[in-house]
PDB file of C-alpha atoms in Angstrom:
ATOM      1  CA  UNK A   1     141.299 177.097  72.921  1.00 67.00           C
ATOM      2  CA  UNK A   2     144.448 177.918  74.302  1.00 75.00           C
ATOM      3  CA  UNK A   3     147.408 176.011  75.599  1.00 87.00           C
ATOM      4  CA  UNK A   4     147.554 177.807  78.728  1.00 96.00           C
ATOM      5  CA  UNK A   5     144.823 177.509  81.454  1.00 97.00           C
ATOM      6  CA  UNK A   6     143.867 180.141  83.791  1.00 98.00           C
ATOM      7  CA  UNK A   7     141.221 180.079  86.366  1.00 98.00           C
ATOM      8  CA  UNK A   8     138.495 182.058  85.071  1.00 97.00           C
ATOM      9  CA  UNK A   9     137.779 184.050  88.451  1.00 98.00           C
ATOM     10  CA  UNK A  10     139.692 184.825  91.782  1.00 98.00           C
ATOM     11  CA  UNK A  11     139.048 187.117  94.276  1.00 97.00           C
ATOM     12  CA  UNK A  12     140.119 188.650  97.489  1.00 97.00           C
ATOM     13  CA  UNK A  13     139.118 191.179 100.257  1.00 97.00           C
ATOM     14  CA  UNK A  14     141.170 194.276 100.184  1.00 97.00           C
ATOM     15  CA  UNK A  15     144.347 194.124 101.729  1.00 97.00           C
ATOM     16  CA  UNK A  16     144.590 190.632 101.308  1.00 97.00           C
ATOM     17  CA  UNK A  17     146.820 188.479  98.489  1.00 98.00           C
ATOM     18  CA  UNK A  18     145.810 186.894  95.798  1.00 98.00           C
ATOM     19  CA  UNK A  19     147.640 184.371  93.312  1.00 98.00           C
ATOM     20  CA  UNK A  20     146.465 183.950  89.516  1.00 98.00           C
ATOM     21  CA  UNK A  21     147.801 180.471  88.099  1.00 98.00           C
ATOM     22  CA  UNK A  22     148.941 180.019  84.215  1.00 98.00           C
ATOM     23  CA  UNK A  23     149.444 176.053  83.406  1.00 97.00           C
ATOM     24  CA  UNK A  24     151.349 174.876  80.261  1.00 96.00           C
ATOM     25  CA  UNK A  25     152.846 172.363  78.781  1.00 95.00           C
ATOM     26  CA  UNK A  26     156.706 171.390  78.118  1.00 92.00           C
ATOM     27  CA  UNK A  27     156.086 172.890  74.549  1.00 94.00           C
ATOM     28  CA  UNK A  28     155.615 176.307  76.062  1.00 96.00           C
ATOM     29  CA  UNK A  29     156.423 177.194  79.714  1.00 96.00           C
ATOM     30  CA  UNK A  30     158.284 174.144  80.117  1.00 96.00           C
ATOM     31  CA  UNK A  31     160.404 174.655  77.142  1.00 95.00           C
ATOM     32  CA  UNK A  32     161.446 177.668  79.093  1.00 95.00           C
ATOM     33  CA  UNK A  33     159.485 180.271  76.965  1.00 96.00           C
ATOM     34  CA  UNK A  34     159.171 183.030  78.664  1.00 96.00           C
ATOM     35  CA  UNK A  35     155.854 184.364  80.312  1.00 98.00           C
ATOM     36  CA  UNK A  36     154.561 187.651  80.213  1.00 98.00           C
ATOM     37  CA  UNK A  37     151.620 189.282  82.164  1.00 98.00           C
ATOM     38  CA  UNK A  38     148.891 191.967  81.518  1.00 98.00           C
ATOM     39  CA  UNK A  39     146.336 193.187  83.437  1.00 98.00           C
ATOM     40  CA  UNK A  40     143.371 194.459  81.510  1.00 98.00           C
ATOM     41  CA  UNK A  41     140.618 197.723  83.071  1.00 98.00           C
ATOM     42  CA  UNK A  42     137.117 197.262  81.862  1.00 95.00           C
ATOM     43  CA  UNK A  43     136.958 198.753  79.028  1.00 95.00           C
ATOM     44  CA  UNK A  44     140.380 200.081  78.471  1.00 97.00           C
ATOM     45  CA  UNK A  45     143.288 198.158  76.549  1.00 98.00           C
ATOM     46  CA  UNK A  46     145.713 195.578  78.234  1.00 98.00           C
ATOM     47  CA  UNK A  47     148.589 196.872  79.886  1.00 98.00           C
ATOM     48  CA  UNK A  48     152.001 194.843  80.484  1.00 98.00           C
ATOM     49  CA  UNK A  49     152.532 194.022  83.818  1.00 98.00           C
ATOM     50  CA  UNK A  50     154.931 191.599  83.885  1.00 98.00           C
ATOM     51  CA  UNK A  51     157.811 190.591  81.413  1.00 97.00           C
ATOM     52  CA  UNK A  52     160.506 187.962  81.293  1.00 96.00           C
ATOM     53  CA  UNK A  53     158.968 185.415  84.160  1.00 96.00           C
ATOM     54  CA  UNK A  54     159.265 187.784  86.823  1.00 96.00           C
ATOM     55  CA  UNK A  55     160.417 191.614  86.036  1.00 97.00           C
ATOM     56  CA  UNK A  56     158.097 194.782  86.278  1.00 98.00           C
ATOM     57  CA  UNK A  57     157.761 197.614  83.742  1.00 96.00           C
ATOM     58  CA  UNK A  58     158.425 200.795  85.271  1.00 96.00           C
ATOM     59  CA  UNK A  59     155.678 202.008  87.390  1.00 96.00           C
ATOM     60  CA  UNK A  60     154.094 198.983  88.132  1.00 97.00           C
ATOM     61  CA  UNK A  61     154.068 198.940  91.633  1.00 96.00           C
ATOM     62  CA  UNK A  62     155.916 196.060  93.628  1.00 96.00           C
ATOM     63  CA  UNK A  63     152.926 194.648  94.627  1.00 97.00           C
ATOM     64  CA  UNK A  64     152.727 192.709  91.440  1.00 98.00           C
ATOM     65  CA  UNK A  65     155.110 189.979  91.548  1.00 98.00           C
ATOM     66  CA  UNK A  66     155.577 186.634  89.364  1.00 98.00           C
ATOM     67  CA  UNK A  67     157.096 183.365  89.090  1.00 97.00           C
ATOM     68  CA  UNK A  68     157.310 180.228  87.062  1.00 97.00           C
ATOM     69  CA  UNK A  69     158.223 176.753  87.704  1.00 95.00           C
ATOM     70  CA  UNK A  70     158.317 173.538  85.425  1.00 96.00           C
ATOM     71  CA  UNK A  71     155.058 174.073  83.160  1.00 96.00           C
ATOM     72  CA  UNK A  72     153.610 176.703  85.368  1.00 97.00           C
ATOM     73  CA  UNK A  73     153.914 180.106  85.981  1.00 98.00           C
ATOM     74  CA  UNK A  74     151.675 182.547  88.714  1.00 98.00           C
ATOM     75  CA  UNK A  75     150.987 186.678  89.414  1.00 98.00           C
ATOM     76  CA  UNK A  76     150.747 187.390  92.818  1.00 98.00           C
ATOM     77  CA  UNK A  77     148.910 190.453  94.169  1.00 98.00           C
ATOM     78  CA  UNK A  78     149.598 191.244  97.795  1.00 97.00           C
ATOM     79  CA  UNK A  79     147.532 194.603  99.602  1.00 97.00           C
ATOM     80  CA  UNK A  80     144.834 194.311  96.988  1.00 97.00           C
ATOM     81  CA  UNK A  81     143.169 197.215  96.468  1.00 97.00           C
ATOM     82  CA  UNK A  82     139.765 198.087  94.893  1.00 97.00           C
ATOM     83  CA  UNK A  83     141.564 199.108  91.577  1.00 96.00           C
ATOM     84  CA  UNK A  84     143.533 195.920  91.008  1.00 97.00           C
ATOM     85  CA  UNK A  85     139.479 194.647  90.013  1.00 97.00           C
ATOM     86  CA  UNK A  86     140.381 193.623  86.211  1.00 98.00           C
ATOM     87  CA  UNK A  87     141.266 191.035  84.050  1.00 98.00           C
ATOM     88  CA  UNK A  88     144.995 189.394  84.073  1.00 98.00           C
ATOM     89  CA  UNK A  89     146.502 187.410  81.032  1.00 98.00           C
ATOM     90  CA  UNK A  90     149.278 185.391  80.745  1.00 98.00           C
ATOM     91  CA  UNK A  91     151.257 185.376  77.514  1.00 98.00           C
ATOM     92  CA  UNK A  92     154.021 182.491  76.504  1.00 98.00           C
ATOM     93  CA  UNK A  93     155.294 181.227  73.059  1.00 96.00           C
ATOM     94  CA  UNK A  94     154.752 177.888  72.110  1.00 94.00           C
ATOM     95  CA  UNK A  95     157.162 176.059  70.281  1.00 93.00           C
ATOM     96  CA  UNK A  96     155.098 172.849  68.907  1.00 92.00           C
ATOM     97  CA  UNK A  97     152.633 175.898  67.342  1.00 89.00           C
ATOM     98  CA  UNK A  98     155.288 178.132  66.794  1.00 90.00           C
ATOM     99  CA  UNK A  99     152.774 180.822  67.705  1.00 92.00           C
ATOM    100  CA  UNK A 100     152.754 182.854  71.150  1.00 95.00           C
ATOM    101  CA  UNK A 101     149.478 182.518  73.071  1.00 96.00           C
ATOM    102  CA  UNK A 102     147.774 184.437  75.675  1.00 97.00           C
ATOM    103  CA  UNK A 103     145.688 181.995  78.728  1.00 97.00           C
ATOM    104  CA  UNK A 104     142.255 182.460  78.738  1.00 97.00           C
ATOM    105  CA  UNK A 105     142.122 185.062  81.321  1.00 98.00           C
ATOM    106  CA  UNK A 106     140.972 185.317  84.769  1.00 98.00           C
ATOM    107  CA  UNK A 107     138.530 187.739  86.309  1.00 98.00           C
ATOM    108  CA  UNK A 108     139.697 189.433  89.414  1.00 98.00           C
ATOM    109  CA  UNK A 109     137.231 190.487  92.019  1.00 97.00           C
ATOM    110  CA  UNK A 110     137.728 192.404  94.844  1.00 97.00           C
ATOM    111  CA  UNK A 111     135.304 191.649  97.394  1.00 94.00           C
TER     112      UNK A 111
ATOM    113  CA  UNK B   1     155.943 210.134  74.353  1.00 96.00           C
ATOM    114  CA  UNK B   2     155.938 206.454  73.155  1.00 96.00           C
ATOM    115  CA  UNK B   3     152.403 205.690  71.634  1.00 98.00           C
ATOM    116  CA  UNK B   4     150.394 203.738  69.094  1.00 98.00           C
ATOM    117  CA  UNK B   5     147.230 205.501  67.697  1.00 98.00           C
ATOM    118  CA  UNK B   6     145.092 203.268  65.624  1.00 98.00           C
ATOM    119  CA  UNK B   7     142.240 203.950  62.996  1.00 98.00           C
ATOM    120  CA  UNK B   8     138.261 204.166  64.164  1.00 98.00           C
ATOM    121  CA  UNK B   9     135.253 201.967  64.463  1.00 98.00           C
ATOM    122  CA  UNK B  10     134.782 200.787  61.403  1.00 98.00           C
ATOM    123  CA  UNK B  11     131.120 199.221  60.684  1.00 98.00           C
ATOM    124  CA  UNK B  12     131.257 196.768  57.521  1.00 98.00           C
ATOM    125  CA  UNK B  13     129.070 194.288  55.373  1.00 98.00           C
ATOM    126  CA  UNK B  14     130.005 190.193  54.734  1.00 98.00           C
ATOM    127  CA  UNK B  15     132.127 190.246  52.439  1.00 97.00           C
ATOM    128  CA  UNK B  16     133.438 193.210  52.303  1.00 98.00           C
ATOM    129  CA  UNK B  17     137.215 194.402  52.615  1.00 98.00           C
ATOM    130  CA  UNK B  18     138.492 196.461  55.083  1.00 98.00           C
ATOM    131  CA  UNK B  19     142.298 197.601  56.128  1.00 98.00           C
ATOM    132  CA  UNK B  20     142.611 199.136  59.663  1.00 98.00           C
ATOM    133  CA  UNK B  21     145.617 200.596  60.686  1.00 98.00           C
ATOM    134  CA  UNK B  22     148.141 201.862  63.537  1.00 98.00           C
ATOM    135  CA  UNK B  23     151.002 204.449  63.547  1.00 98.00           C
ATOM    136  CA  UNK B  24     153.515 204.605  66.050  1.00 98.00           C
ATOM    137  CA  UNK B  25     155.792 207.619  67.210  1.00 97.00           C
ATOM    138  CA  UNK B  26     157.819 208.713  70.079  1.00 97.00           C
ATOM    139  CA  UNK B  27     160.701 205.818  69.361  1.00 97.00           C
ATOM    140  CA  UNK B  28     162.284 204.369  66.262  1.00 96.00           C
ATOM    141  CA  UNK B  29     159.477 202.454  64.512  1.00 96.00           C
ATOM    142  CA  UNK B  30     161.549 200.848  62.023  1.00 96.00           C
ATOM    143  CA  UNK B  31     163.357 198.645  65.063  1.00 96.00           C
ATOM    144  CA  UNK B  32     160.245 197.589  67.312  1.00 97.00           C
ATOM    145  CA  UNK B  33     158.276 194.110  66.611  1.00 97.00           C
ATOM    146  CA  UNK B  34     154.252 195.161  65.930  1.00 98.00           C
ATOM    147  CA  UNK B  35     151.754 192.806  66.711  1.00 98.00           C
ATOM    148  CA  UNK B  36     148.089 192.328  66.362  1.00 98.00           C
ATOM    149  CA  UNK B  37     146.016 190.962  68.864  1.00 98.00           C
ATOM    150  CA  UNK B  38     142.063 190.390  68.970  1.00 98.00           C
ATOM    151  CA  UNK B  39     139.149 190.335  71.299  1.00 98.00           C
ATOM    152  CA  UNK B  40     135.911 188.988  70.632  1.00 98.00           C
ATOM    153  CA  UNK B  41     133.126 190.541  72.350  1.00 97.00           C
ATOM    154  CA  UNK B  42     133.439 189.576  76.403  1.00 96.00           C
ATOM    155  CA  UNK B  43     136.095 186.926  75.483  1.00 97.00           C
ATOM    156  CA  UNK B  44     139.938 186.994  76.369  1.00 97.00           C
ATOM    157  CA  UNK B  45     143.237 187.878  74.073  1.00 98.00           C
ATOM    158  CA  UNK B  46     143.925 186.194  71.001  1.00 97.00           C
ATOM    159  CA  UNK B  47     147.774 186.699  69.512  1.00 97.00           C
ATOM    160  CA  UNK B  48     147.293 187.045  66.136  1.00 97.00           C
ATOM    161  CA  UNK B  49     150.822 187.535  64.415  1.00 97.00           C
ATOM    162  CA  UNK B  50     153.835 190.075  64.356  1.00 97.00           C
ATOM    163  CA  UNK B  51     155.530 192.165  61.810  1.00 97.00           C
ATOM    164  CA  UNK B  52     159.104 193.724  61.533  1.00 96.00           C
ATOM    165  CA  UNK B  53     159.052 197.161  60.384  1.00 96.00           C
ATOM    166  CA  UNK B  54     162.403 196.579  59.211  1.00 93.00           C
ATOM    167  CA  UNK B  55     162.347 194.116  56.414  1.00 94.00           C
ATOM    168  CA  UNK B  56     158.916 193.046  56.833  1.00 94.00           C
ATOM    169  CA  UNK B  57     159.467 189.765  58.522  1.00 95.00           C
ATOM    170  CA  UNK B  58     156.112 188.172  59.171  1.00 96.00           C
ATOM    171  CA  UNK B  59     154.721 185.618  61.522  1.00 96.00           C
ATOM    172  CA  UNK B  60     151.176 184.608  62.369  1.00 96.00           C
ATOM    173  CA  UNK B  61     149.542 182.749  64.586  1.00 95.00           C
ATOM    174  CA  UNK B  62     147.963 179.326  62.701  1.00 94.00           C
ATOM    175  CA  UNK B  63     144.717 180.503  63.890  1.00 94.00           C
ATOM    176  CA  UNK B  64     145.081 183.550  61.529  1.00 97.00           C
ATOM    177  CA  UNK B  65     147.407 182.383  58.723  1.00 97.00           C
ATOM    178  CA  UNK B  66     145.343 183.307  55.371  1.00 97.00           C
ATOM    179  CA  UNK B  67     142.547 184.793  57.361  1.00 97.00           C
ATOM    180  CA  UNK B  68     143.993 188.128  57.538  1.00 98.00           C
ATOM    181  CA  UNK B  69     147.361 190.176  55.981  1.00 98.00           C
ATOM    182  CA  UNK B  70     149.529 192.173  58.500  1.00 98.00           C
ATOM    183  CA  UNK B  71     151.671 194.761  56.499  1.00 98.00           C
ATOM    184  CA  UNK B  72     153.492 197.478  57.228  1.00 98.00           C
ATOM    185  CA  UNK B  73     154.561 201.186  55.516  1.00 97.00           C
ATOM    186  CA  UNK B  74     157.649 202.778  57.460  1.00 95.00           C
ATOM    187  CA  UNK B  75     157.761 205.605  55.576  1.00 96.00           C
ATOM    188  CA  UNK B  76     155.002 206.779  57.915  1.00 97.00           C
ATOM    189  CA  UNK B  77     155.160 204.268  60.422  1.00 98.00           C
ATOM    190  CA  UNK B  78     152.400 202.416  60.053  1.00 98.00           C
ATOM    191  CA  UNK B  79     151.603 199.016  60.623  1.00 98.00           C
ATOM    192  CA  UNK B  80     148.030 197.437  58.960  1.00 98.00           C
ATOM    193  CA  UNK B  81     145.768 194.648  59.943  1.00 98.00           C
ATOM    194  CA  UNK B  82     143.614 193.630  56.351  1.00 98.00           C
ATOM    195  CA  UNK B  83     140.626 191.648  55.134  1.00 98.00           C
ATOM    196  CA  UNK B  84     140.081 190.884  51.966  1.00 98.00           C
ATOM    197  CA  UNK B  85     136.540 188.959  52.904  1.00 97.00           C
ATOM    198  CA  UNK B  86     134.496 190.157  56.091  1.00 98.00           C
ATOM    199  CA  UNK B  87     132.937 187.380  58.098  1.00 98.00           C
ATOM    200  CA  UNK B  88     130.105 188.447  60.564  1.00 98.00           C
ATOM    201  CA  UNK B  89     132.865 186.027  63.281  1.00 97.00           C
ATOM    202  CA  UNK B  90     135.158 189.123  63.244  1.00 98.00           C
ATOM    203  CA  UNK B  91     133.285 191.123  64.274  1.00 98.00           C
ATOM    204  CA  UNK B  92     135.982 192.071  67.742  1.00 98.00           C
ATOM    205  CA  UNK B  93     138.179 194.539  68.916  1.00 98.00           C
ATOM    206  CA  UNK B  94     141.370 194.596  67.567  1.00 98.00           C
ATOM    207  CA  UNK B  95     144.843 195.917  69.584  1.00 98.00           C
ATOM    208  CA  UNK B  96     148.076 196.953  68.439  1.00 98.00           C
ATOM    209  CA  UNK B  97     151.097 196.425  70.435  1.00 98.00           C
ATOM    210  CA  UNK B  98     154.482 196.711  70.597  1.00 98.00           C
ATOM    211  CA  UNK B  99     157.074 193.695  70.546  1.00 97.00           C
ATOM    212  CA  UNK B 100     160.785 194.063  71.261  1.00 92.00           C
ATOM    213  CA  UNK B 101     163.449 195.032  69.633  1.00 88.00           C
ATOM    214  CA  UNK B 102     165.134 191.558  69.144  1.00 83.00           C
ATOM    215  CA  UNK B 103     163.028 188.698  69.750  1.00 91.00           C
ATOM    216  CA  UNK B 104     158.605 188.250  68.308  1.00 90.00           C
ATOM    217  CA  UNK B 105     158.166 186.268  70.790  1.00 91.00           C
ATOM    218  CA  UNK B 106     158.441 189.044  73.764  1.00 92.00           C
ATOM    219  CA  UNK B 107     156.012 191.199  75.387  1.00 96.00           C
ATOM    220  CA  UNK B 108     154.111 193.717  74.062  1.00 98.00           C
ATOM    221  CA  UNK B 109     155.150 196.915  76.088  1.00 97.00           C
ATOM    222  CA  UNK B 110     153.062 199.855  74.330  1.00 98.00           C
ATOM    223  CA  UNK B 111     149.016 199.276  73.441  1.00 98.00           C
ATOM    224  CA  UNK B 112     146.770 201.282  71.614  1.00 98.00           C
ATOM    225  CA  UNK B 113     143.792 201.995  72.145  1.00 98.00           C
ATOM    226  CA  UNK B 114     142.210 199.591  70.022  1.00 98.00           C
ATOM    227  CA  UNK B 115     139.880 199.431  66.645  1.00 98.00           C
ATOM    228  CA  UNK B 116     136.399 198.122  66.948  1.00 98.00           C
ATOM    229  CA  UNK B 117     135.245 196.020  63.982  1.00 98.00           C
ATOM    230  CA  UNK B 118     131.423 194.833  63.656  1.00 98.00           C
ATOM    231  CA  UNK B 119     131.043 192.948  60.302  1.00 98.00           C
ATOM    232  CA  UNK B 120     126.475 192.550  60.133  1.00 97.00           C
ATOM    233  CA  UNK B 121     124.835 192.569  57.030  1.00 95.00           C
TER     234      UNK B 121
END
């Protein structure tokens, strides 16, 4: 079970934006760990979306954004489109475990 | 082109030992964090440790300490995920990734494509 909770499922009409919660605790996000995104294709392997709290890899469009606050960090999606339909992990380390950990994922639809 | 190609399918027995690897190329291997991370069938990410090609420096995740060995070979840059006792419960699909230059605990940037194990007797 991991330390940081995701919604399992979101979803959203095209066009529309949708945000994708990661909650923590003060031995991970609130210890000022950073967080890290990926957004996982069926079927495919994850890819990094976003690194460092808030900075995109190049190519990732700018429609991918993220934030973090006290023990909580969040992945916005604005104009989804049918091919943002995947999977999207959080990642932070965790210094009471002194292990990283990814959230449990959470399913995005697009309706 | 920066990539990480890892080994095949590999179908196994309890019990059994297996060693699955991944070689990286297009960057200086010797200087990048690897890590392993698994995925049970229809289930999320699971970090399961790093390695420094470097000098070896090693760090797993609790979950996975004495479960499994993460080793490395630069001389042909090749990291290795190993098992010296198969359990039916790792049976998953197992990633590769690439860490940072400085710091274990930062993203993984560069995937492969993954290594499916299925452990049945």
């Amino acid at each position: 079970q991991s330390v940081l909770t995701q919604p399992p499922s979101v979803s959203g009409a095209p066009g529309q934006r949708v945000t994708i919660s990661c909650t923590g605790y003060s031995s991970n996000i609130g210890a000022g760990n950073d967080v890290h995104w990926y957004q996982q294709l069926p079927g495919t392997a994850p890819k990094l979306l976003i690194y460092a709290n808030n900075n995109r890899p190049s190519g990732v469009p700018d429609r991918f954004s993220a934030s973090k606050s006290g023990t909580s960090a969040s992945l916005a999606i604005t104009g989804l489109q049918a091919e943002d339909e995947a999977d999207y992990y959080c990642q932070s380390y965790d210094s009471s475990l002194n292990t990283s950990q990814f959230g449990g994922g959470t399913k995005l639809t697009v309706l | 082109e920066v990539q990480l190609v890892q080994s095949g399918a590999e179908v196994k027995k309890p019990e059994e030992s297996l060693k699955i690897s991944c070689k990286g190329s297009g960057y200086s291997f010797t200087n990048y964090w690897i890590g392993w991370v698994r995925q049970m069938p229809g289930k999320g990410l699971e970090w399961m440790g790093v390695i420094y090609p470097g000098d070896s420096d090693t760090r797993y995740s609790p979950s996975f300490q004495g479960q499994v060995t993460i080793s490395v070979d630069k001389s042909i840059s090749t990291a290795y995920l190993q098992w010296s006792s198969l359990k039916a419960s790792d049976t998953a699909m197992y990633y590769c990734a690439r860490g940072s230059y400085y710091d274990f605990r930062d993203a993984f940037d560069i995937w492969g494509q993954g290594t499916m194990v299925t452990v049945s007797s």
